[in-house]
Short mmCIF file of C-alpha atoms in Angstrom, two decimals:
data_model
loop_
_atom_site.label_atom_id
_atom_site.label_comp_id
_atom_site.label_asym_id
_atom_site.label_seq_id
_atom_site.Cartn_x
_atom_site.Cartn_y
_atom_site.Cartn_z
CA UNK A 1 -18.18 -21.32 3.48
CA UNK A 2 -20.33 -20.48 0.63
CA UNK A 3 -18.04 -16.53 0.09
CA UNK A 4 -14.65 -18.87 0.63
CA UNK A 5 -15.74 -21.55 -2.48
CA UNK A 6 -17.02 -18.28 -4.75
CA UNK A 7 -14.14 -15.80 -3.57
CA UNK A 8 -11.83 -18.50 -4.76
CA UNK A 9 -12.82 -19.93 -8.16
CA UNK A 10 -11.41 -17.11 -9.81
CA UNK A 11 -7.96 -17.72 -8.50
CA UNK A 12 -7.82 -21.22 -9.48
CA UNK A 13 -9.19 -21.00 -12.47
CA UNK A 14 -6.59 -18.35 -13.23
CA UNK A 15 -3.87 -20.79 -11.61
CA UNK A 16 -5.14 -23.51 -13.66
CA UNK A 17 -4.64 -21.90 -16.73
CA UNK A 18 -1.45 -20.45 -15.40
CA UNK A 19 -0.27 -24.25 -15.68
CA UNK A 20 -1.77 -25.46 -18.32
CA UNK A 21 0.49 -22.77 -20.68
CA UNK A 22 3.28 -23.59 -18.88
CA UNK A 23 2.61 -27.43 -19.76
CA UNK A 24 1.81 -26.53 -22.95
CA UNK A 25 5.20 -24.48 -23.18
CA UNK A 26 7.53 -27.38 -21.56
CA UNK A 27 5.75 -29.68 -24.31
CA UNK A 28 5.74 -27.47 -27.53
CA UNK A 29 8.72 -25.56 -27.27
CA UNK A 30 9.27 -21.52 -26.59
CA UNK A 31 6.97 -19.74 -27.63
CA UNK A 32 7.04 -15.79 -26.32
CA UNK A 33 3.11 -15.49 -27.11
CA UNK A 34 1.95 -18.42 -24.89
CA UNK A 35 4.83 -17.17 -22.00
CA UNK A 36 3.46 -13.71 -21.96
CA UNK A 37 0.07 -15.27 -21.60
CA UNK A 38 1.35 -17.42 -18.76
CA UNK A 39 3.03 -14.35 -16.97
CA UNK A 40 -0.42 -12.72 -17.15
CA UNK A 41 -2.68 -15.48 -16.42
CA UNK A 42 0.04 -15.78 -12.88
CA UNK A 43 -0.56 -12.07 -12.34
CA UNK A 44 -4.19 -12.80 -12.47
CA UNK A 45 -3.89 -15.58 -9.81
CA UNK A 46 -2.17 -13.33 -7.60
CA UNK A 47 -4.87 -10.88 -8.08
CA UNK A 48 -7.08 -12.85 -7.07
CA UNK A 49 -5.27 -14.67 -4.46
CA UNK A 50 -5.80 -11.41 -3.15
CA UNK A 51 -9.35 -10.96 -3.40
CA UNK A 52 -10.11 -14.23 -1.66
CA UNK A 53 -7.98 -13.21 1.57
CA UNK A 54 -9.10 -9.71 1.81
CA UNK A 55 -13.02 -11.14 1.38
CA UNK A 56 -12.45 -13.84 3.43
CA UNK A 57 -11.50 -11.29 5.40
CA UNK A 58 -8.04 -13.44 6.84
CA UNK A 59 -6.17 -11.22 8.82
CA UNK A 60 -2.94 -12.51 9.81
CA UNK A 61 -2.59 -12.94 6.07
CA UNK A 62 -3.45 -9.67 4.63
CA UNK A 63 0.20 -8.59 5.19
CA UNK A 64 1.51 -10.98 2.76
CA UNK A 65 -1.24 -10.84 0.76
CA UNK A 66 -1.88 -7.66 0.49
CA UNK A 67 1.67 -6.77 -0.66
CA UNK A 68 1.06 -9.23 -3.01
CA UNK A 69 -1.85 -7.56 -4.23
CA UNK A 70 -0.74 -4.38 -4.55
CA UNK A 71 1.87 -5.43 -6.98
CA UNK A 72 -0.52 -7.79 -9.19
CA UNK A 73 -3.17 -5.36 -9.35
CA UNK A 74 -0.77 -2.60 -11.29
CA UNK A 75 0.92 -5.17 -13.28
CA UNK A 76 -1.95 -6.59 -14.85
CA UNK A 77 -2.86 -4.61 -17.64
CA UNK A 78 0.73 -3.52 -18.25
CA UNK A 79 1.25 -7.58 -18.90
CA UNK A 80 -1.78 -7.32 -20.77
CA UNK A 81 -0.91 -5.05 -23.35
CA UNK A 82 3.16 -7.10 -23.19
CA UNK A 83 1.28 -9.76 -24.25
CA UNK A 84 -0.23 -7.80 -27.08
CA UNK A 85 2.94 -6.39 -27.88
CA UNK A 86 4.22 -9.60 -27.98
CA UNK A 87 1.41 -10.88 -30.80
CA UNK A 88 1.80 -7.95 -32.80
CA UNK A 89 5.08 -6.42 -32.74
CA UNK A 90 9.22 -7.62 -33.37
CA UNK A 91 11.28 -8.88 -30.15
CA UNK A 92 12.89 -5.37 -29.99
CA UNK A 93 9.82 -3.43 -29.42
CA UNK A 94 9.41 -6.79 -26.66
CA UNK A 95 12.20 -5.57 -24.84
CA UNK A 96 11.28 -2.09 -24.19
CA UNK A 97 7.47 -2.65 -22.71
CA UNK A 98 8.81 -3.89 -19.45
CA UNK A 99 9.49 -0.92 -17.97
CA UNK A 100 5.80 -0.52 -17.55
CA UNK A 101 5.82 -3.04 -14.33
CA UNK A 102 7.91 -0.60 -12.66
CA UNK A 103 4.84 1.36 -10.74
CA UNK A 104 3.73 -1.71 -9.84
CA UNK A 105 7.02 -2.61 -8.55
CA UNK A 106 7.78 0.60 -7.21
CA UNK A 107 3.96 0.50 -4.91
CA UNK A 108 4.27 -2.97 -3.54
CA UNK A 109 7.62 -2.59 -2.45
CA UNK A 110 6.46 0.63 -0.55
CA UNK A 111 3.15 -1.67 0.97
CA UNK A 112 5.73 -4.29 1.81
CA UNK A 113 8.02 -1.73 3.93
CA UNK A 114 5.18 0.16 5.07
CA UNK A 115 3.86 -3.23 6.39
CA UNK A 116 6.97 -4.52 8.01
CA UNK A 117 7.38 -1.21 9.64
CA UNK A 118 4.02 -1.09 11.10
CA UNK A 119 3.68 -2.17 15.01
CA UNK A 120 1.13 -4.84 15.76
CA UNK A 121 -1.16 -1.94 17.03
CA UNK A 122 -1.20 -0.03 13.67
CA UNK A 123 -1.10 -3.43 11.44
CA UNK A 124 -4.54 -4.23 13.78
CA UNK A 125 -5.75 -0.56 13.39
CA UNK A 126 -5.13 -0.63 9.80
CA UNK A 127 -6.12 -4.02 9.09
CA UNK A 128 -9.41 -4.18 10.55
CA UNK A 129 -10.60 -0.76 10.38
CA UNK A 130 -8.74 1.47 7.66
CA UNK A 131 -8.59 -1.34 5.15
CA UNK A 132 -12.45 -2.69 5.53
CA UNK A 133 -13.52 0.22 5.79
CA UNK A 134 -11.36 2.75 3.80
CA UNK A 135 -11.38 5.53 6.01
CA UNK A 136 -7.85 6.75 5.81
CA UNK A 137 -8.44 9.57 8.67
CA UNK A 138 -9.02 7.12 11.25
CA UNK A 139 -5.67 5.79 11.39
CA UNK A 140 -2.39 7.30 12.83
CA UNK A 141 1.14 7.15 11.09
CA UNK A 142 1.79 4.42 9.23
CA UNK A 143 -1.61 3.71 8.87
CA UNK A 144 -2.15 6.97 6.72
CA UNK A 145 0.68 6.80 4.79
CA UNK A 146 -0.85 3.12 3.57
CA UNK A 147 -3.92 4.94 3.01
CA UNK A 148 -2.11 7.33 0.51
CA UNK A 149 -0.28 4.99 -0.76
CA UNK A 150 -3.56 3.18 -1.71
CA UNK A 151 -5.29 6.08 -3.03
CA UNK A 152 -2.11 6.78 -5.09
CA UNK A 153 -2.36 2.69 -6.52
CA UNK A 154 -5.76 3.69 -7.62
CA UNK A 155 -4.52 6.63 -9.23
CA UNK A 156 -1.98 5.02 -11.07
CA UNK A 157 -4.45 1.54 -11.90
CA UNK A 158 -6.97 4.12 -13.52
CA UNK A 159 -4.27 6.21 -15.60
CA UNK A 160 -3.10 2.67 -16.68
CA UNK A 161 -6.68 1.38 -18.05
CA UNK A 162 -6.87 4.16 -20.14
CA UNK A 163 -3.21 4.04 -21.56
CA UNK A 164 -3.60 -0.08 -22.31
CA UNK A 165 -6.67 0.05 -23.78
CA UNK A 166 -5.48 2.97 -26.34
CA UNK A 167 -2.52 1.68 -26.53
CA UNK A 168 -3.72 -2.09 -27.27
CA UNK A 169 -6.50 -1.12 -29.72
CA UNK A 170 -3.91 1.02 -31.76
CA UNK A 171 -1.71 -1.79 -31.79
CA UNK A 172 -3.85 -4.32 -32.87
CA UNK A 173 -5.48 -2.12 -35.27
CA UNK A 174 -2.14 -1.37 -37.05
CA UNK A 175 -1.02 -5.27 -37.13
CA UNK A 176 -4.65 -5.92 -38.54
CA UNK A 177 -4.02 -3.65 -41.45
CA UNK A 178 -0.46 -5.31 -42.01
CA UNK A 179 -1.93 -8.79 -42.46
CA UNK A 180 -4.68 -7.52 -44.52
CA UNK A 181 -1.80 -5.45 -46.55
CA UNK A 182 0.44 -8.82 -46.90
CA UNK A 183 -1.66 -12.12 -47.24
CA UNK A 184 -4.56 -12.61 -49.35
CA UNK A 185 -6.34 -14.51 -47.14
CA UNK A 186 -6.37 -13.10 -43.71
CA UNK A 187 -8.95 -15.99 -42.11
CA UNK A 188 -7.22 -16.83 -38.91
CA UNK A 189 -4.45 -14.09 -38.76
CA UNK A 190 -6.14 -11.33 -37.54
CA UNK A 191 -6.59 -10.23 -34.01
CA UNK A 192 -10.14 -8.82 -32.84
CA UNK A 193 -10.33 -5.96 -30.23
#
């Protein structure tokens, strides 16, 4: 009881947040700052969401779940550094950053198929075994491929790190030293990395 109240808090907390933007947003108006906060704070919730099945260790859910996962765990930094985008650059340079959700698209699409073409056999075998225990040799077929397609995710989630945090330091950095260069007074303007 005590890993299902602890596994969880995260998501909700994430999910509460998710709603209070989007309150905040039906109240106040548009604003693409807050929405690309919401969009993140949701990916987080689905992260998580995640985490609490696969700790909980709910098996007829980890399907779902897991495809779930698999998509929210590569999107989250990309919507990470959108939203930074979003703070520090024009609504052009916007439009271009969300190509960046397409690995993330492009792997839980491939865990969802993978998962629907599984037999009950394999989805137990990979379940229970490959997936607790992450020992990608002891499965057949489908199970494998999962495996690789896993070890791929990680791959890409590490690559993807390294790229947002450059990438997001460089940008704030460089709207920093606009504000300084344009106001007087920068108290409140600036973003901290």
């Amino acid at each position: 009881m005590a890993t299902l109240i602890f596994s969880s808090l995260p998501m909700f907390a994430c999910g509460f947040w998710t709603v209070m933007i989007a309150c905040n947003l039906y109240i106040d108006g548009r604003n693409r700052g807050r929405m690309m906060l919401m969009l993140f704070m949701a990916m987080a919730t689905l992260l998580y969401a995640g985490h609490c099945v696969f700790l909980n260790r709910f098996y007829s859910d980890m399907p779902l779940f897991d495809s779930l996962y698999s998509f929210a765990n590569l999107a989250v930094y990309p919507m990470f550094y959108i939203y930074i985008v979003s703070m520090t650059s024009p609504e052009s340079q916007l439009r271009r950053t969300w190509w960046y959700l397409i690995p993330s698209a492009v792997i839980g699409a491939m865990v969802s198929t993978i998962y629907i073409m599984m037999s009950s056999h394999d989805l137990e075998t990979f379940v229970r075994i490959v997936s607790y225990n992450e020992d990608f040799g002891s499965g057949t077929g489908l199970c494998q491929v999962m495996g690789y397609v896993r070890l791929a995710a990680k791959i890409i989630f590490t690559i993807e790190v390294v790229m947002v945090l450059v990438a997001g330091s460089h940008k704030i950095s460089s709207y920093n030293k606009s504000i300084k260069a344009y106001y007087a007074d920068t108290e409140g303007k600036e973003l901290t990395i």
